[in-house]
């Protein structure tokens, strides 16, 4: 299966891309996928969402099509 | 509660005043305006970015939950994205309620949730982006 990774705001600078499509397995987790894409990058202070819902870094990807890396928000 | 959420790259235009019920006793409006000083530095404006689909969904979830705590008739939120010059609004919220108490409480809680959880980001820029 393929997964589209979106990186927003500071995360875009940290990971070096805004969007990337990767291959992954349903049992992979966001932590595993991002360690594969960007080895050594710290996930501290970042949240993650699968198909627009916040999840933990160790939640299986399952059937999700999109993984969003969410740095601290600052809207308003 | 009637919930309306909009994102726009353009200057925020206040929606026309409309009272859908004769039981509305309070109409609140909030304008969040970009200030010149951010952490002591003078700015020309701020750049706002969002995961728009998720931001809309997340805000809808929060507002549905807040509606049970602070029952109001309607809330209309408009968040501007892209470049917002100093002195212009990045956020507009209008709330209609029967009494002022629940409207004021909903307004404060909505802004708190927005700033804590909704995937929108502001980035400082010393000067406007090149055309």
PDB file of N, CA, C and O in Angstrom, chain A residues 6-10 12 47-54 66-76, chain B residues 32 48-54 57-58 61 79 90-91 113-123:
ATOM      1  N   UNK A   6       2.347  14.210   4.759  1.00  0.00           N
ATOM      2  CA  UNK A   6       2.294  15.670   4.670  1.00  0.00           C
ATOM      3  C   UNK A   6       3.052  16.259   5.847  1.00  0.00           C
ATOM      4  O   UNK A   6       2.842  15.847   6.991  1.00  0.00           O
ATOM      5  N   UNK A   7       3.916  17.218   5.566  1.00  0.00           N
ATOM      6  CA  UNK A   7       4.663  17.890   6.634  1.00  0.00           C
ATOM      7  C   UNK A   7       4.328  19.380   6.591  1.00  0.00           C
ATOM      8  O   UNK A   7       4.459  20.016   5.538  1.00  0.00           O
ATOM      9  N   UNK A   8       3.890  19.913   7.712  1.00  0.00           N
ATOM     10  CA  UNK A   8       3.442  21.303   7.771  1.00  0.00           C
ATOM     11  C   UNK A   8       4.405  22.177   8.585  1.00  0.00           C
ATOM     12  O   UNK A   8       5.069  21.685   9.494  1.00  0.00           O
ATOM     13  N   UNK A   9       4.390  23.458   8.248  1.00  0.00           N
ATOM     14  CA  UNK A   9       5.102  24.496   9.009  1.00  0.00           C
ATOM     15  C   UNK A   9       6.541  24.071   9.318  1.00  0.00           C
ATOM     16  O   UNK A   9       7.270  23.680   8.400  1.00  0.00           O
ATOM     17  N   UNK A  10       6.941  24.092  10.605  1.00  0.00           N
ATOM     18  CA  UNK A  10       8.336  23.776  10.941  1.00  0.00           C
ATOM     19  C   UNK A  10       8.702  22.351  10.558  1.00  0.00           C
ATOM     20  O   UNK A  10       9.875  22.059  10.289  1.00  0.00           O
ATOM     21  N   UNK A  12       8.022  20.850   7.910  1.00  0.00           N
ATOM     22  CA  UNK A  12       8.446  20.831   6.511  1.00  0.00           C
ATOM     23  C   UNK A  12       9.954  21.099   6.419  1.00  0.00           C
ATOM     24  O   UNK A  12      10.662  20.467   5.642  1.00  0.00           O
ATOM     25  N   UNK A  47       3.096  16.047  16.738  1.00  0.00           N
ATOM     26  CA  UNK A  47       1.959  15.129  16.801  1.00  0.00           C
ATOM     27  C   UNK A  47       1.769  14.542  15.413  1.00  0.00           C
ATOM     28  O   UNK A  47       2.336  15.032  14.420  1.00  0.00           O
ATOM     29  N   UNK A  48       0.938  13.494  15.360  1.00  0.00           N
ATOM     30  CA  UNK A  48       0.725  12.845  14.074  1.00  0.00           C
ATOM     31  C   UNK A  48      -0.761  12.551  13.908  1.00  0.00           C
ATOM     32  O   UNK A  48      -1.477  12.286  14.895  1.00  0.00           O
ATOM     33  N   UNK A  49      -1.217  12.637  12.661  1.00  0.00           N
ATOM     34  CA  UNK A  49      -2.623  12.332  12.352  1.00  0.00           C
ATOM     35  C   UNK A  49      -2.679  11.375  11.175  1.00  0.00           C
ATOM     36  O   UNK A  49      -1.887  11.490  10.228  1.00  0.00           O
ATOM     37  N   UNK A  50      -3.596  10.439  11.246  1.00  0.00           N
ATOM     38  CA  UNK A  50      -3.875   9.537  10.128  1.00  0.00           C
ATOM     39  C   UNK A  50      -5.262   9.878   9.605  1.00  0.00           C
ATOM     40  O   UNK A  50      -6.241   9.872  10.372  1.00  0.00           O
ATOM     41  N   UNK A  51      -5.342  10.184   8.319  1.00  0.00           N
ATOM     42  CA  UNK A  51      -6.614  10.574   7.696  1.00  0.00           C
ATOM     43  C   UNK A  51      -7.356  11.615   8.544  1.00  0.00           C
ATOM     44  O   UNK A  51      -8.556  11.487   8.842  1.00  0.00           O
ATOM     45  N   UNK A  52      -6.609  12.631   8.971  1.00  0.00           N
ATOM     46  CA  UNK A  52      -7.168  13.811   9.673  1.00  0.00           C
ATOM     47  C   UNK A  52      -7.606  13.553  11.115  1.00  0.00           C
ATOM     48  O   UNK A  52      -8.346  14.376  11.680  1.00  0.00           O
ATOM     49  N   UNK A  53      -7.185  12.443  11.720  1.00  0.00           N
ATOM     50  CA  UNK A  53      -7.482  12.191  13.134  1.00  0.00           C
ATOM     51  C   UNK A  53      -6.163  11.992  13.871  1.00  0.00           C
ATOM     52  O   UNK A  53      -5.319  11.194  13.446  1.00  0.00           O
ATOM     53  N   UNK A  54      -6.012  12.715  14.995  1.00  0.00           N
ATOM     54  CA  UNK A  54      -4.798  12.536  15.796  1.00  0.00           C
ATOM     55  C   UNK A  54      -4.701  11.090  16.279  1.00  0.00           C
ATOM     56  O   UNK A  54      -5.702  10.493  16.707  1.00  0.00           O
ATOM     57  N   UNK A  66      -3.343   8.863   4.393  1.00  0.00           N
ATOM     58  CA  UNK A  66      -2.589  10.100   4.629  1.00  0.00           C
ATOM     59  C   UNK A  66      -2.049  10.137   6.047  1.00  0.00           C
ATOM     60  O   UNK A  66      -2.771   9.828   7.001  1.00  0.00           O
ATOM     61  N   UNK A  67      -0.794  10.519   6.164  1.00  0.00           N
ATOM     62  CA  UNK A  67      -0.160  10.741   7.473  1.00  0.00           C
ATOM     63  C   UNK A  67       0.270  12.201   7.510  1.00  0.00           C
ATOM     64  O   UNK A  67       1.013  12.644   6.635  1.00  0.00           O
ATOM     65  N   UNK A  68      -0.213  12.937   8.494  1.00  0.00           N
ATOM     66  CA  UNK A  68       0.163  14.348   8.612  1.00  0.00           C
ATOM     67  C   UNK A  68       1.041  14.543   9.840  1.00  0.00           C
ATOM     68  O   UNK A  68       0.691  14.090  10.930  1.00  0.00           O
ATOM     69  N   UNK A  69       2.164  15.224   9.629  1.00  0.00           N
ATOM     70  CA  UNK A  69       3.049  15.561  10.742  1.00  0.00           C
ATOM     71  C   UNK A  69       2.652  16.951  11.233  1.00  0.00           C
ATOM     72  O   UNK A  69       2.650  17.911  10.459  1.00  0.00           O
ATOM     73  N   UNK A  70       2.284  17.018  12.503  1.00  0.00           N
ATOM     74  CA  UNK A  70       1.677  18.223  13.052  1.00  0.00           C
ATOM     75  C   UNK A  70       2.594  18.848  14.118  1.00  0.00           C
ATOM     76  O   UNK A  70       2.630  18.379  15.257  1.00  0.00           O
ATOM     77  N   UNK A  71       3.314  19.903  13.773  1.00  0.00           N
ATOM     78  CA  UNK A  71       4.086  20.609  14.811  1.00  0.00           C
ATOM     79  C   UNK A  71       3.144  21.414  15.709  1.00  0.00           C
ATOM     80  O   UNK A  71       1.950  21.517  15.407  1.00  0.00           O
ATOM     81  N   UNK A  72       3.664  21.967  16.817  1.00  0.00           N
ATOM     82  CA  UNK A  72       2.782  22.750  17.696  1.00  0.00           C
ATOM     83  C   UNK A  72       1.977  23.789  16.925  1.00  0.00           C
ATOM     84  O   UNK A  72       2.543  24.532  16.118  1.00  0.00           O
ATOM     85  N   UNK A  73       0.677  23.820  17.173  1.00  0.00           N
ATOM     86  CA  UNK A  73      -0.192  24.693  16.389  1.00  0.00           C
ATOM     87  C   UNK A  73      -0.193  26.105  16.966  1.00  0.00           C
ATOM     88  O   UNK A  73       0.136  26.310  18.134  1.00  0.00           O
ATOM     89  N   UNK A  74      -0.568  27.075  16.131  1.00  0.00           N
ATOM     90  CA  UNK A  74      -0.520  28.469  16.577  1.00  0.00           C
ATOM     91  C   UNK A  74      -1.511  29.331  15.797  1.00  0.00           C
ATOM     92  O   UNK A  74      -1.208  30.442  15.398  1.00  0.00           O
ATOM     93  N   UNK A  75      -2.702  28.786  15.577  1.00  0.00           N
ATOM     94  CA  UNK A  75      -3.701  29.534  14.834  1.00  0.00           C
ATOM     95  C   UNK A  75      -4.321  30.634  15.676  1.00  0.00           C
ATOM     96  O   UNK A  75      -4.005  30.808  16.850  1.00  0.00           O
ATOM     97  N   UNK A  76      -5.217  31.375  15.059  1.00  0.00           N
ATOM     98  CA  UNK A  76      -5.929  32.419  15.772  1.00  0.00           C
ATOM     99  C   UNK A  76      -5.381  33.797  15.476  1.00  0.00           C
ATOM    100  O   UNK A  76      -4.455  33.952  14.713  1.00  0.00           O
TER     101      UNK A  76
ATOM    102  N   UNK B  32      -9.750  38.688  15.656  1.00  0.00           N
ATOM    103  CA  UNK B  32      -8.358  38.482  16.057  1.00  0.00           C
ATOM    104  C   UNK B  32      -7.476  39.207  15.047  1.00  0.00           C
ATOM    105  O   UNK B  32      -7.477  38.879  13.857  1.00  0.00           O
ATOM    106  N   UNK B  48      -0.112  32.584   7.551  1.00  0.00           N
ATOM    107  CA  UNK B  48      -0.875  31.486   8.161  1.00  0.00           C
ATOM    108  C   UNK B  48      -0.980  30.318   7.194  1.00  0.00           C
ATOM    109  O   UNK B  48      -1.225  30.507   5.994  1.00  0.00           O
ATOM    110  N   UNK B  49      -0.820  29.128   7.754  1.00  0.00           N
ATOM    111  CA  UNK B  49      -0.887  27.890   6.976  1.00  0.00           C
ATOM    112  C   UNK B  49      -1.778  26.918   7.750  1.00  0.00           C
ATOM    113  O   UNK B  49      -1.815  26.947   8.974  1.00  0.00           O
ATOM    114  N   UNK B  50      -2.469  26.049   7.052  1.00  0.00           N
ATOM    115  CA  UNK B  50      -3.339  25.084   7.737  1.00  0.00           C
ATOM    116  C   UNK B  50      -3.366  23.762   6.986  1.00  0.00           C
ATOM    117  O   UNK B  50      -3.154  23.711   5.771  1.00  0.00           O
ATOM    118  N   UNK B  51      -3.617  22.721   7.718  1.00  0.00           N
ATOM    119  CA  UNK B  51      -4.083  21.468   7.109  1.00  0.00           C
ATOM    120  C   UNK B  51      -5.592  21.655   7.079  1.00  0.00           C
ATOM    121  O   UNK B  51      -6.296  21.330   8.035  1.00  0.00           O
ATOM    122  N   UNK B  52      -6.075  22.224   5.982  1.00  0.00           N
ATOM    123  CA  UNK B  52      -7.426  22.779   5.977  1.00  0.00           C
ATOM    124  C   UNK B  52      -8.501  21.732   6.245  1.00  0.00           C
ATOM    125  O   UNK B  52      -9.432  21.969   7.030  1.00  0.00           O
ATOM    126  N   UNK B  53      -8.369  20.584   5.609  1.00  0.00           N
ATOM    127  CA  UNK B  53      -9.400  19.555   5.793  1.00  0.00           C
ATOM    128  C   UNK B  53      -9.456  19.093   7.241  1.00  0.00           C
ATOM    129  O   UNK B  53     -10.522  18.961   7.851  1.00  0.00           O
ATOM    130  N   UNK B  54      -8.276  18.873   7.820  1.00  0.00           N
ATOM    131  CA  UNK B  54      -8.233  18.418   9.209  1.00  0.00           C
ATOM    132  C   UNK B  54      -8.634  19.536  10.168  1.00  0.00           C
ATOM    133  O   UNK B  54      -9.311  19.301  11.167  1.00  0.00           O
ATOM    134  N   UNK B  57     -12.356  19.721  10.240  1.00  0.00           N
ATOM    135  CA  UNK B  57     -12.931  18.586  10.959  1.00  0.00           C
ATOM    136  C   UNK B  57     -12.697  18.712  12.467  1.00  0.00           C
ATOM    137  O   UNK B  57     -13.575  18.468  13.279  1.00  0.00           O
ATOM    138  N   UNK B  58     -11.478  19.108  12.830  1.00  0.00           N
ATOM    139  CA  UNK B  58     -11.122  19.219  14.251  1.00  0.00           C
ATOM    140  C   UNK B  58     -11.946  20.314  14.925  1.00  0.00           C
ATOM    141  O   UNK B  58     -12.418  20.147  16.042  1.00  0.00           O
ATOM    142  N   UNK B  61     -15.438  19.163  15.464  1.00  0.00           N
ATOM    143  CA  UNK B  61     -15.527  18.250  16.607  1.00  0.00           C
ATOM    144  C   UNK B  61     -15.531  19.033  17.916  1.00  0.00           C
ATOM    145  O   UNK B  61     -16.323  18.751  18.831  1.00  0.00           O
ATOM    146  N   UNK B  79     -11.317  31.851   9.343  1.00  0.00           N
ATOM    147  CA  UNK B  79      -9.875  31.987   9.581  1.00  0.00           C
ATOM    148  C   UNK B  79      -9.214  32.307   8.257  1.00  0.00           C
ATOM    149  O   UNK B  79      -9.425  31.616   7.266  1.00  0.00           O
ATOM    150  N   UNK B  90      -7.013  38.040  11.282  1.00  0.00           N
ATOM    151  CA  UNK B  90      -6.721  36.660  10.870  1.00  0.00           C
ATOM    152  C   UNK B  90      -7.863  35.738  11.274  1.00  0.00           C
ATOM    153  O   UNK B  90      -7.982  34.627  10.744  1.00  0.00           O
ATOM    154  N   UNK B  91      -8.674  36.191  12.218  1.00  0.00           N
ATOM    155  CA  UNK B  91      -9.750  35.342  12.741  1.00  0.00           C
ATOM    156  C   UNK B  91     -10.988  36.193  13.014  1.00  0.00           C
ATOM    157  O   UNK B  91     -10.881  37.296  13.554  1.00  0.00           O
ATOM    158  N   UNK B 113      -9.457  26.310  22.280  1.00  0.00           N
ATOM    159  CA  UNK B 113      -9.322  25.035  21.553  1.00  0.00           C
ATOM    160  C   UNK B 113      -8.614  25.247  20.217  1.00  0.00           C
ATOM    161  O   UNK B 113      -7.802  24.438  19.797  1.00  0.00           O
ATOM    162  N   UNK B 114      -8.963  26.330  19.556  1.00  0.00           N
ATOM    163  CA  UNK B 114      -8.341  26.633  18.260  1.00  0.00           C
ATOM    164  C   UNK B 114      -6.826  26.765  18.410  1.00  0.00           C
ATOM    165  O   UNK B 114      -6.055  26.209  17.625  1.00  0.00           O
ATOM    166  N   UNK B 115      -6.408  27.467  19.439  1.00  0.00           N
ATOM    167  CA  UNK B 115      -4.981  27.720  19.626  1.00  0.00           C
ATOM    168  C   UNK B 115      -4.230  26.502  20.144  1.00  0.00           C
ATOM    169  O   UNK B 115      -3.007  26.431  20.025  1.00  0.00           O
ATOM    170  N   UNK B 116      -4.949  25.565  20.758  1.00  0.00           N
ATOM    171  CA  UNK B 116      -4.283  24.402  21.351  1.00  0.00           C
ATOM    172  C   UNK B 116      -4.252  23.188  20.433  1.00  0.00           C
ATOM    173  O   UNK B 116      -3.364  22.344  20.556  1.00  0.00           O
ATOM    174  N   UNK B 117      -5.222  23.064  19.542  1.00  0.00           N
ATOM    175  CA  UNK B 117      -5.424  21.754  18.929  1.00  0.00           C
ATOM    176  C   UNK B 117      -5.686  21.749  17.424  1.00  0.00           C
ATOM    177  O   UNK B 117      -5.528  20.727  16.781  1.00  0.00           O
ATOM    178  N   UNK B 118      -6.102  22.857  16.871  1.00  0.00           N
ATOM    179  CA  UNK B 118      -6.513  22.865  15.460  1.00  0.00           C
ATOM    180  C   UNK B 118      -5.273  23.134  14.586  1.00  0.00           C
ATOM    181  O   UNK B 118      -4.529  24.090  14.842  1.00  0.00           O
ATOM    182  N   UNK B 119      -5.043  22.281  13.565  1.00  0.00           N
ATOM    183  CA  UNK B 119      -3.799  22.398  12.794  1.00  0.00           C
ATOM    184  C   UNK B 119      -3.747  23.611  11.877  1.00  0.00           C
ATOM    185  O   UNK B 119      -3.968  23.534  10.674  1.00  0.00           O
ATOM    186  N   UNK B 120      -3.451  24.732  12.510  1.00  0.00           N
ATOM    187  CA  UNK B 120      -3.217  26.001  11.822  1.00  0.00           C
ATOM    188  C   UNK B 120      -1.926  26.565  12.420  1.00  0.00           C
ATOM    189  O   UNK B 120      -1.715  26.469  13.631  1.00  0.00           O
ATOM    190  N   UNK B 121      -1.104  27.158  11.577  1.00  0.00           N
ATOM    191  CA  UNK B 121       0.179  27.687  12.046  1.00  0.00           C
ATOM    192  C   UNK B 121       0.373  29.097  11.532  1.00  0.00           C
ATOM    193  O   UNK B 121       0.028  29.411  10.391  1.00  0.00           O
ATOM    194  N   UNK B 122       0.955  29.926  12.393  1.00  0.00           N
ATOM    195  CA  UNK B 122       1.356  31.253  11.933  1.00  0.00           C
ATOM    196  C   UNK B 122       2.876  31.305  11.932  1.00  0.00           C
ATOM    197  O   UNK B 122       3.536  30.750  12.813  1.00  0.00           O
ATOM    198  N   UNK B 123       3.405  31.948  10.915  1.00  0.00           N
ATOM    199  CA  UNK B 123       4.853  32.088  10.803  1.00  0.00           C
ATOM    200  C   UNK B 123       5.197  33.550  10.646  1.00  0.00           C
ATOM    201  O   UNK B 123       4.546  34.272   9.872  1.00  0.00           O
TER     202      UNK B 123
END
